[in-house]
Amino acid sequence: MQSYLPFEIKYSPIQKIALISFEKCPDAIYHELQLQYVNGEPYGTGYRVIAYRNDDYVDIYDDKTLNFIRDEKFNVMGKGLNKHVQTEINNTSFSREDNKQTLAFEFTDVENRQIKVYIEEKSNKQTFPMNTLAPIGMSAVRPNCLPVFFMYNFDFIRQNQTVIACDISGKEILLDKFPIPMFGQPRLYTRYSNDCELIEFANTDCNVLKEVELDEKKVYRNEHVEYVFEEENALQSVIVHFARNDVQIHFTPSLDLNKDGSGEFTIQPSEEMGYLKGIFEIRTGKETRVLMEPKYGWISNPSNFFTKMILGKRSIFHKWSKQYKYESVIDWETKTITASWKNSNIEENS
């Protein structure tokens, strides 16, 4: 049996992420650095640094151990890409031992400036990390997907006893501080997760309507992603396989391109993470329209009072995805699909 995919889900092999913020005392070019540890196709294994510019674009630095993808898009980050280069990222460390986190890396930026980051916690006092959906797509001007980035055991670097040696061309980087203590411990606004799962939900890069062959169980498999159909053109669920867990996406009823209809979808990782929930609508005719909206946002599963306060329904973590809307038009004669995401967070903050 053959079927058409209404959209594509893309798997990302980013396994660790850290964000080092210095917005209150920004550099001449950058105000935040993001370190990623990547392990999987199509990149291979290595580190990437995303440098957030003061003009709202990003510069991307790929370690030379990674496979360099020249036409890669970064549209879920601010205004998008400024420069994407491959360079040596040295003296790297991204580990947690004895309840203490270490983050370290060095590289030369596009202005030939040496950037060094070294952060080492010395206190092993108990901390209480949280599980969260990262709001990485909140500031995207032209998003090409809904970036669903689950961060397990997400935490903030503690201030007390922490060794900090961060500079750009020898000038000290003054890291932002978190405004209130957490569990009686002052924190930096530097935050991290050593265990991440990232999918690109309904990626809009391809404008060709993809026809696929289903197996006897009405399943189409594409490496880490399985699309499960109820019948031809009626998508029931998608399963994305990660090392620690599967992320399951369910449509109730099935998202059927053959007839008008509406329903709900959920994006469900591990139970402790909570889930993302939204609505969809199908309008058929000579052309078929697919509308999707994460209307209910991310519903967290907090482990204590403090995380309940931070991740509740008034939080940015819950609300940012609710401002995303997807629309596609499928032309059955030309077998093309024209799709786009709209991010209303930009309008609200402008």
CSV table of C-alpha atoms in Angstrom, one decimal:
chain,number,residue,atom,x,y,z
A,1,MET,CA,0.0,0.0,0.0
A,2,GLN,CA,1.2,3.5,-0.8
A,3,SER,CA,0.3,6.7,1.0
A,4,TYR,CA,1.2,10.4,1.1
A,5,LEU,CA,2.9,12.0,4.1
A,6,PRO,CA,0.9,15.1,5.2
A,7,PHE,CA,4.2,16.5,6.6
A,8,GLU,CA,7.6,15.3,7.8
A,9,ILE,CA,9.0,14.8,11.3
A,10,LYS,CA,12.8,15.2,11.6
A,11,TYR,CA,15.0,13.6,14.2
A,12,SER,CA,18.0,15.5,15.6
A,13,PRO,CA,21.0,13.8,17.3
A,14,ILE,CA,21.7,16.7,19.7
A,15,GLN,CA,22.2,14.9,23.1
A,16,LYS,CA,23.5,17.7,25.4
A,17,ILE,CA,23.0,21.5,25.5
A,18,ALA,CA,24.2,24.4,27.6
A,19,LEU,CA,23.4,28.1,27.3
A,20,ILE,CA,25.8,30.6,28.7
A,21,SER,CA,24.1,34.1,28.9
A,22,PHE,CA,25.7,37.5,29.3
A,23,GLU,CA,22.9,39.7,28.0
A,24,LYS,CA,23.3,42.3,30.8
A,25,CYS,CA,26.9,42.9,29.8
A,26,PRO,CA,27.0,41.8,26.2
A,27,ASP,CA,30.1,41.5,24.1
A,28,ALA,CA,30.5,43.8,21.0
A,29,ILE,CA,29.0,41.0,18.9
A,30,TYR,CA,27.4,38.3,21.1
A,31,HIS,CA,25.2,38.1,24.1
A,32,GLU,CA,24.8,34.3,24.5
A,33,LEU,CA,26.7,31.1,23.6
A,34,GLN,CA,25.1,27.7,23.3
A,35,LEU,CA,27.2,24.6,23.4
A,36,GLN,CA,25.8,21.4,21.9
A,37,TYR,CA,27.1,17.8,21.9
A,38,VAL,CA,26.0,16.0,18.8
A,39,ASN,CA,26.2,12.3,18.3
A,40,GLY,CA,24.5,10.7,15.3
A,41,GLU,CA,23.8,11.0,11.6
A,42,PRO,CA,24.1,13.1,9.5
A,43,TYR,CA,26.6,15.0,11.6
A,44,GLY,CA,28.8,12.3,13.2
A,45,THR,CA,30.1,13.0,16.7
A,46,GLY,CA,31.4,16.3,18.1
A,47,TYR,CA,30.5,19.8,19.4
A,48,ARG,CA,28.8,22.8,17.9
A,49,VAL,CA,28.6,26.3,19.3
A,50,ILE,CA,25.7,28.6,18.4
A,51,ALA,CA,26.6,32.3,19.1
A,52,TYR,CA,23.7,34.6,19.5
A,53,ARG,CA,24.4,38.0,18.0
A,54,ASN,CA,23.2,41.4,19.2
A,55,ASP,CA,21.5,41.9,15.8
A,56,ASP,CA,19.3,38.8,16.5
A,57,TYR,CA,21.1,36.6,13.9
A,58,VAL,CA,23.3,33.6,14.9
A,59,ASP,CA,26.7,32.4,13.9
A,60,ILE,CA,27.2,28.7,13.9
A,61,TYR,CA,30.6,27.0,14.7
A,62,ASP,CA,30.9,23.3,13.9
A,63,ASP,CA,33.8,21.3,15.2
A,64,LYS,CA,35.9,19.8,12.5
A,65,THR,CA,35.0,16.3,13.7
A,66,LEU,CA,31.4,16.9,12.5
A,67,ASN,CA,30.2,16.5,8.9
A,68,PHE,CA,29.7,20.0,7.6
A,69,ILE,CA,26.2,20.5,6.0
A,70,ARG,CA,26.5,23.7,4.0
A,71,ASP,CA,22.8,24.3,3.2
A,72,GLU,CA,21.6,23.6,6.8
A,73,LYS,CA,18.9,26.0,8.0
A,74,PHE,CA,18.7,27.6,11.4
A,75,ASN,CA,15.3,29.4,11.0
A,76,VAL,CA,14.1,28.6,14.5
A,77,MET,CA,16.7,30.9,16.0
A,78,GLY,CA,15.9,34.7,15.9
A,79,LYS,CA,16.3,36.1,12.5
A,80,GLY,CA,18.2,33.1,11.3
A,81,LEU,CA,21.8,32.4,10.1
A,82,ASN,CA,24.5,35.0,9.7
A,83,LYS,CA,27.5,32.7,9.2
A,84,HIS,CA,28.1,29.0,9.4
A,85,VAL,CA,31.7,27.8,9.6
A,86,GLN,CA,33.7,24.8,10.5
A,87,THR,CA,36.5,25.3,13.0
A,88,GLU,CA,38.4,23.6,15.8
A,89,ILE,CA,36.6,23.5,19.1
A,90,ASN,CA,39.2,22.6,21.7
A,91,ASN,CA,39.5,21.8,25.4
A,92,THR,CA,35.9,20.7,25.6
A,93,SER,CA,34.1,19.3,28.6
A,94,PHE,CA,30.4,18.6,29.1
A,95,SER,CA,30.0,16.3,32.1
A,96,ARG,CA,28.4,15.9,35.5
A,97,GLU,CA,30.2,14.0,38.2
A,98,ASP,CA,29.4,13.8,41.9
A,99,ASN,CA,26.5,16.2,41.5
A,100,LYS,CA,28.9,18.8,40.0
A,101,GLN,CA,28.6,20.1,36.4
A,102,THR,CA,31.6,21.2,34.2
A,103,LEU,CA,31.3,23.1,30.9
A,104,ALA,CA,34.3,24.1,28.9
A,105,PHE,CA,35.2,24.9,25.3
A,106,GLU,CA,37.5,27.2,23.2
A,107,PHE,CA,37.3,28.4,19.6
A,108,THR,CA,38.2,31.3,17.3
A,109,ASP,CA,35.2,33.3,16.0
A,110,VAL,CA,34.6,34.8,12.5
A,111,GLU,CA,36.3,38.0,13.7
A,112,ASN,CA,39.4,36.0,14.6
A,113,ARG,CA,38.8,36.4,18.3
A,114,GLN,CA,39.7,33.7,20.8
A,115,ILE,CA,36.6,32.7,22.9
A,116,LYS,CA,37.2,30.7,26.1
A,117,VAL,CA,34.6,29.3,28.4
A,118,TYR,CA,35.4,27.3,31.6
A,119,ILE,CA,32.8,26.7,34.3
A,120,GLU,CA,33.3,24.1,37.0
A,121,GLU,CA,31.0,23.6,39.9
A,122,LYS,CA,32.8,22.7,43.2
A,123,SER,CA,29.7,22.3,45.4
A,124,ASN,CA,28.0,18.9,45.4
A,125,LYS,CA,25.1,20.1,47.6
A,126,GLN,CA,21.9,18.5,46.4
A,127,THR,CA,20.1,20.3,43.6
A,128,PHE,CA,16.7,19.5,42.1
A,129,PRO,CA,16.7,19.7,38.3
A,130,MET,CA,13.6,19.8,36.2
A,131,ASN,CA,12.3,18.4,32.9
A,132,THR,CA,11.3,21.0,30.4
A,133,LEU,CA,10.4,21.9,26.8
A,134,ALA,CA,13.0,24.4,25.8
A,135,PRO,CA,11.5,27.7,24.3
A,136,ILE,CA,14.2,27.8,21.6
A,137,GLY,CA,11.7,28.7,18.9
A,138,MET,CA,10.1,31.7,20.8
A,139,SER,CA,12.1,34.4,19.0
A,140,ALA,CA,12.1,32.7,15.5
A,141,VAL,CA,11.1,35.2,12.8
A,142,ARG,CA,10.7,32.6,10.0
A,143,PRO,CA,10.4,29.2,11.6
A,144,ASN,CA,10.5,26.2,9.3
A,145,CYS,CA,9.2,23.8,12.0
A,146,LEU,CA,7.9,23.6,15.5
A,147,PRO,CA,11.1,22.9,17.4
A,148,VAL,CA,10.2,20.3,20.1
A,149,PHE,CA,13.3,20.2,22.3
A,150,PHE,CA,12.8,18.1,25.5
A,151,MET,CA,15.5,18.7,28.1
A,152,TYR,CA,15.7,16.2,30.9
A,153,ASN,CA,17.3,17.1,34.3
A,154,PHE,CA,17.5,20.7,33.2
A,155,ASP,CA,19.3,22.9,35.8
A,156,PHE,CA,21.1,26.1,36.4
A,157,ILE,CA,24.8,26.5,37.4
A,158,ARG,CA,25.3,27.3,41.1
A,159,GLN,CA,27.2,30.4,42.0
A,160,ASN,CA,28.8,29.4,45.3
A,161,GLN,CA,32.3,27.9,44.9
A,162,THR,CA,32.0,27.7,41.1
A,163,VAL,CA,35.2,28.3,39.1
A,164,ILE,CA,34.4,30.7,36.2
A,165,ALA,CA,37.0,31.6,33.6
A,166,CYS,CA,35.2,33.0,30.5
A,167,ASP,CA,36.6,35.6,28.1
A,168,ILE,CA,36.6,36.9,24.6
A,169,SER,CA,40.0,38.1,23.3
A,170,GLY,CA,41.2,38.3,26.9
A,171,LYS,CA,38.2,40.4,28.1
A,172,GLU,CA,36.2,38.8,30.9
A,173,ILE,CA,32.7,37.7,30.1
A,174,LEU,CA,30.4,38.6,33.1
A,175,LEU,CA,27.8,35.9,33.2
A,176,ASP,CA,24.1,36.8,34.0
A,177,LYS,CA,22.7,35.7,37.4
A,178,PHE,CA,19.4,34.1,38.0
A,179,PRO,CA,17.2,36.6,39.9
A,180,ILE,CA,16.3,34.4,42.8
A,181,PRO,CA,17.9,31.5,44.7
A,182,MET,CA,16.8,27.9,43.9
A,183,PHE,CA,16.4,25.7,46.9
A,184,GLY,CA,18.5,28.1,48.9
A,185,GLN,CA,21.3,28.3,46.4
A,186,PRO,CA,22.2,31.4,44.3
A,187,ARG,CA,22.4,30.5,40.6
A,188,LEU,CA,23.8,31.8,37.3
A,189,TYR,CA,21.5,32.1,34.3
A,190,THR,CA,23.8,29.5,32.7
A,191,ARG,CA,21.7,26.4,32.2
A,192,TYR,CA,22.2,23.0,30.8
A,193,SER,CA,20.9,19.5,30.2
A,194,ASN,CA,23.0,16.4,29.7
A,195,ASP,CA,20.0,14.4,28.2
A,196,CYS,CA,18.1,15.9,25.3
A,197,GLU,CA,15.6,14.8,22.7
A,198,LEU,CA,14.9,17.1,19.7
A,199,ILE,CA,12.4,16.7,16.9
A,200,GLU,CA,11.4,19.1,14.1
A,201,PHE,CA,7.6,18.8,14.0
A,202,ALA,CA,6.2,19.4,10.5
A,203,ASN,CA,9.3,20.6,8.8
A,204,THR,CA,8.4,22.8,5.8
A,205,ASP,CA,11.7,22.7,3.9
A,206,CYS,CA,10.5,20.3,1.2
A,207,ASN,CA,7.7,21.4,-1.3
A,208,VAL,CA,7.3,18.0,-2.9
A,209,LEU,CA,4.4,15.8,-1.7
A,210,LYS,CA,6.1,12.7,-0.6
A,211,GLU,CA,4.6,9.3,-1.5
A,212,VAL,CA,5.8,6.3,0.5
A,213,GLU,CA,5.4,2.6,0.6
A,214,LEU,CA,3.7,1.1,3.7
A,215,ASP,CA,4.5,-2.3,5.0
A,216,GLU,CA,1.9,-5.0,5.9
A,217,LYS,CA,1.3,-3.2,9.2
A,218,LYS,CA,0.7,0.1,7.4
A,219,VAL,CA,3.9,1.6,8.7
A,220,TYR,CA,6.5,3.7,6.8
A,221,ARG,CA,10.0,3.7,8.5
A,222,ASN,CA,12.6,6.4,7.8
A,223,GLU,CA,15.6,5.7,10.0
A,224,HIS,CA,14.6,6.9,13.5
A,225,VAL,CA,11.0,7.8,12.6
A,226,GLU,CA,8.0,5.6,12.0
A,227,TYR,CA,4.8,6.8,10.5
A,228,VAL,CA,1.8,4.6,11.4
A,229,PHE,CA,-1.3,4.8,9.2
A,230,GLU,CA,-4.9,3.7,9.9
A,231,GLU,CA,-5.5,3.5,6.1
A,232,GLU,CA,-4.1,5.2,3.0
A,233,ASN,CA,-3.5,8.9,3.6
A,234,ALA,CA,-4.8,8.7,7.2
A,235,LEU,CA,-1.9,9.3,9.6
A,236,GLN,CA,-2.6,7.8,13.0
A,237,SER,CA,0.7,8.3,14.9
A,238,VAL,CA,4.4,8.9,14.5
A,239,ILE,CA,7.1,7.3,16.7
A,240,VAL,CA,10.5,8.9,17.0
A,241,HIS,CA,13.1,6.5,18.5
A,242,PHE,CA,15.8,8.0,20.8
A,243,ALA,CA,18.4,6.1,22.8
A,244,ARG,CA,16.6,6.6,26.2
A,245,ASN,CA,13.0,6.7,25.1
A,246,ASP,CA,10.5,7.0,22.2
A,247,VAL,CA,8.6,10.2,21.5
A,248,GLN,CA,5.1,9.4,20.3
A,249,ILE,CA,2.8,11.7,18.4
A,250,HIS,CA,-0.8,10.7,18.2
A,251,PHE,CA,-3.7,12.1,16.1
A,252,THR,CA,-7.3,11.6,17.4
A,253,PRO,CA,-9.0,10.8,15.1
A,254,SER,CA,-6.4,10.0,12.4
A,255,LEU,CA,-5.3,12.9,10.3
A,256,ASP,CA,-7.0,11.9,7.0
A,257,LEU,CA,-6.1,13.8,3.8
A,258,ASN,CA,-9.1,12.1,2.0
A,259,LYS,CA,-11.9,13.9,3.9
A,260,ASP,CA,-12.8,17.0,5.9
A,261,GLY,CA,-12.2,16.6,9.6
A,262,SER,CA,-10.7,18.0,12.8
A,263,GLY,CA,-9.2,16.6,16.0
A,264,GLU,CA,-6.4,16.8,18.5
A,265,PHE,CA,-2.7,15.8,18.5
A,266,THR,CA,-0.3,15.1,21.4
A,267,ILE,CA,3.4,14.9,21.4
A,268,GLN,CA,4.3,12.5,24.3
A,269,PRO,CA,7.9,11.8,25.5
A,270,SER,CA,8.7,10.1,28.8
A,271,GLU,CA,5.9,10.4,31.4
A,272,GLU,CA,8.0,12.6,33.7
A,273,MET,CA,8.4,15.2,30.9
A,274,GLY,CA,4.7,15.9,30.4
A,275,TYR,CA,3.3,16.4,26.9
A,276,LEU,CA,2.5,18.9,24.2
A,277,LYS,CA,-1.1,19.1,22.9
A,278,GLY,CA,-2.8,20.8,20.0
A,279,ILE,CA,-5.6,20.8,17.4
A,280,PHE,CA,-5.7,20.1,13.7
A,281,GLU,CA,-8.2,20.6,10.8
A,282,ILE,CA,-8.4,19.2,7.3
A,283,ARG,CA,-10.3,20.9,4.4
A,284,THR,CA,-10.5,19.0,1.2
A,285,GLY,CA,-11.3,19.9,-2.4
A,286,LYS,CA,-9.2,20.4,-5.5
A,287,GLU,CA,-6.6,21.4,-3.0
A,288,THR,CA,-6.3,20.1,0.6
A,289,ARG,CA,-5.5,22.4,3.5
A,290,VAL,CA,-3.9,21.1,6.7
A,291,LEU,CA,-4.1,23.4,9.7
A,292,MET,CA,-2.4,22.7,13.0
A,293,GLU,CA,-2.0,24.7,16.2
A,294,PRO,CA,-0.4,23.6,19.6
A,295,LYS,CA,-3.3,25.4,21.2
A,296,TYR,CA,-3.0,23.9,24.7
A,297,GLY,CA,0.8,24.3,24.9
A,298,TRP,CA,3.1,22.1,26.9
A,299,ILE,CA,1.6,20.6,30.0
A,300,SER,CA,4.5,19.8,32.4
A,301,ASN,CA,4.8,17.1,35.1
A,302,PRO,CA,6.6,19.0,37.9
A,303,SER,CA,8.3,17.1,40.7
A,304,ASN,CA,8.0,19.7,43.5
A,305,PHE,CA,6.5,23.0,44.4
A,306,PHE,CA,9.4,25.1,43.0
A,307,THR,CA,9.3,23.4,39.5
A,308,LYS,CA,5.5,23.6,39.5
A,309,MET,CA,5.9,27.4,40.0
A,310,ILE,CA,8.5,27.8,37.3
A,311,LEU,CA,6.9,25.4,34.7
A,312,GLY,CA,3.2,26.3,35.4
A,313,LYS,CA,0.6,27.6,33.0
A,314,ARG,CA,1.8,31.2,33.3
A,315,SER,CA,5.3,30.3,32.4
A,316,ILE,CA,7.1,30.9,29.1
A,317,PHE,CA,7.7,27.2,28.9
A,318,HIS,CA,4.0,26.4,28.8
A,319,LYS,CA,2.9,29.3,26.6
A,320,TRP,CA,5.5,29.9,23.8
A,321,SER,CA,4.4,26.9,21.6
A,322,LYS,CA,0.8,28.0,21.8
A,323,GLN,CA,1.7,31.0,19.5
A,324,TYR,CA,2.7,28.7,16.6
A,325,LYS,CA,0.4,28.0,13.8
A,326,TYR,CA,0.9,25.7,10.8
A,327,GLU,CA,-0.8,25.8,7.4
A,328,SER,CA,-0.2,23.8,4.3
A,329,VAL,CA,-1.8,23.5,0.9
A,330,ILE,CA,-1.5,20.3,-1.0
A,331,ASP,CA,-1.9,20.5,-4.8
A,332,TRP,CA,-3.0,17.0,-6.0
A,333,GLU,CA,-2.4,17.8,-9.7
A,334,THR,CA,1.2,18.9,-9.3
A,335,LYS,CA,1.9,16.7,-6.2
A,336,THR,CA,3.4,19.7,-4.4
A,337,ILE,CA,2.9,21.0,-0.9
A,338,THR,CA,3.2,24.7,0.2
A,339,ALA,CA,3.6,24.9,4.0
A,340,SER,CA,4.5,27.5,6.5
A,341,TRP,CA,4.6,28.2,10.3
A,342,LYS,CA,3.7,31.5,11.8
A,343,ASN,CA,5.1,32.5,15.2
A,344,SER,CA,2.9,35.1,17.0
A,345,ASN,CA,5.4,35.4,19.8
A,346,ILE,CA,7.2,37.9,17.6
A,347,GLU,CA,4.1,40.1,17.2
A,348,GLU,CA,3.5,40.1,20.9
A,349,ASN,CA,7.0,41.1,21.7
A,350,SER,CA,7.5,43.7,19.0
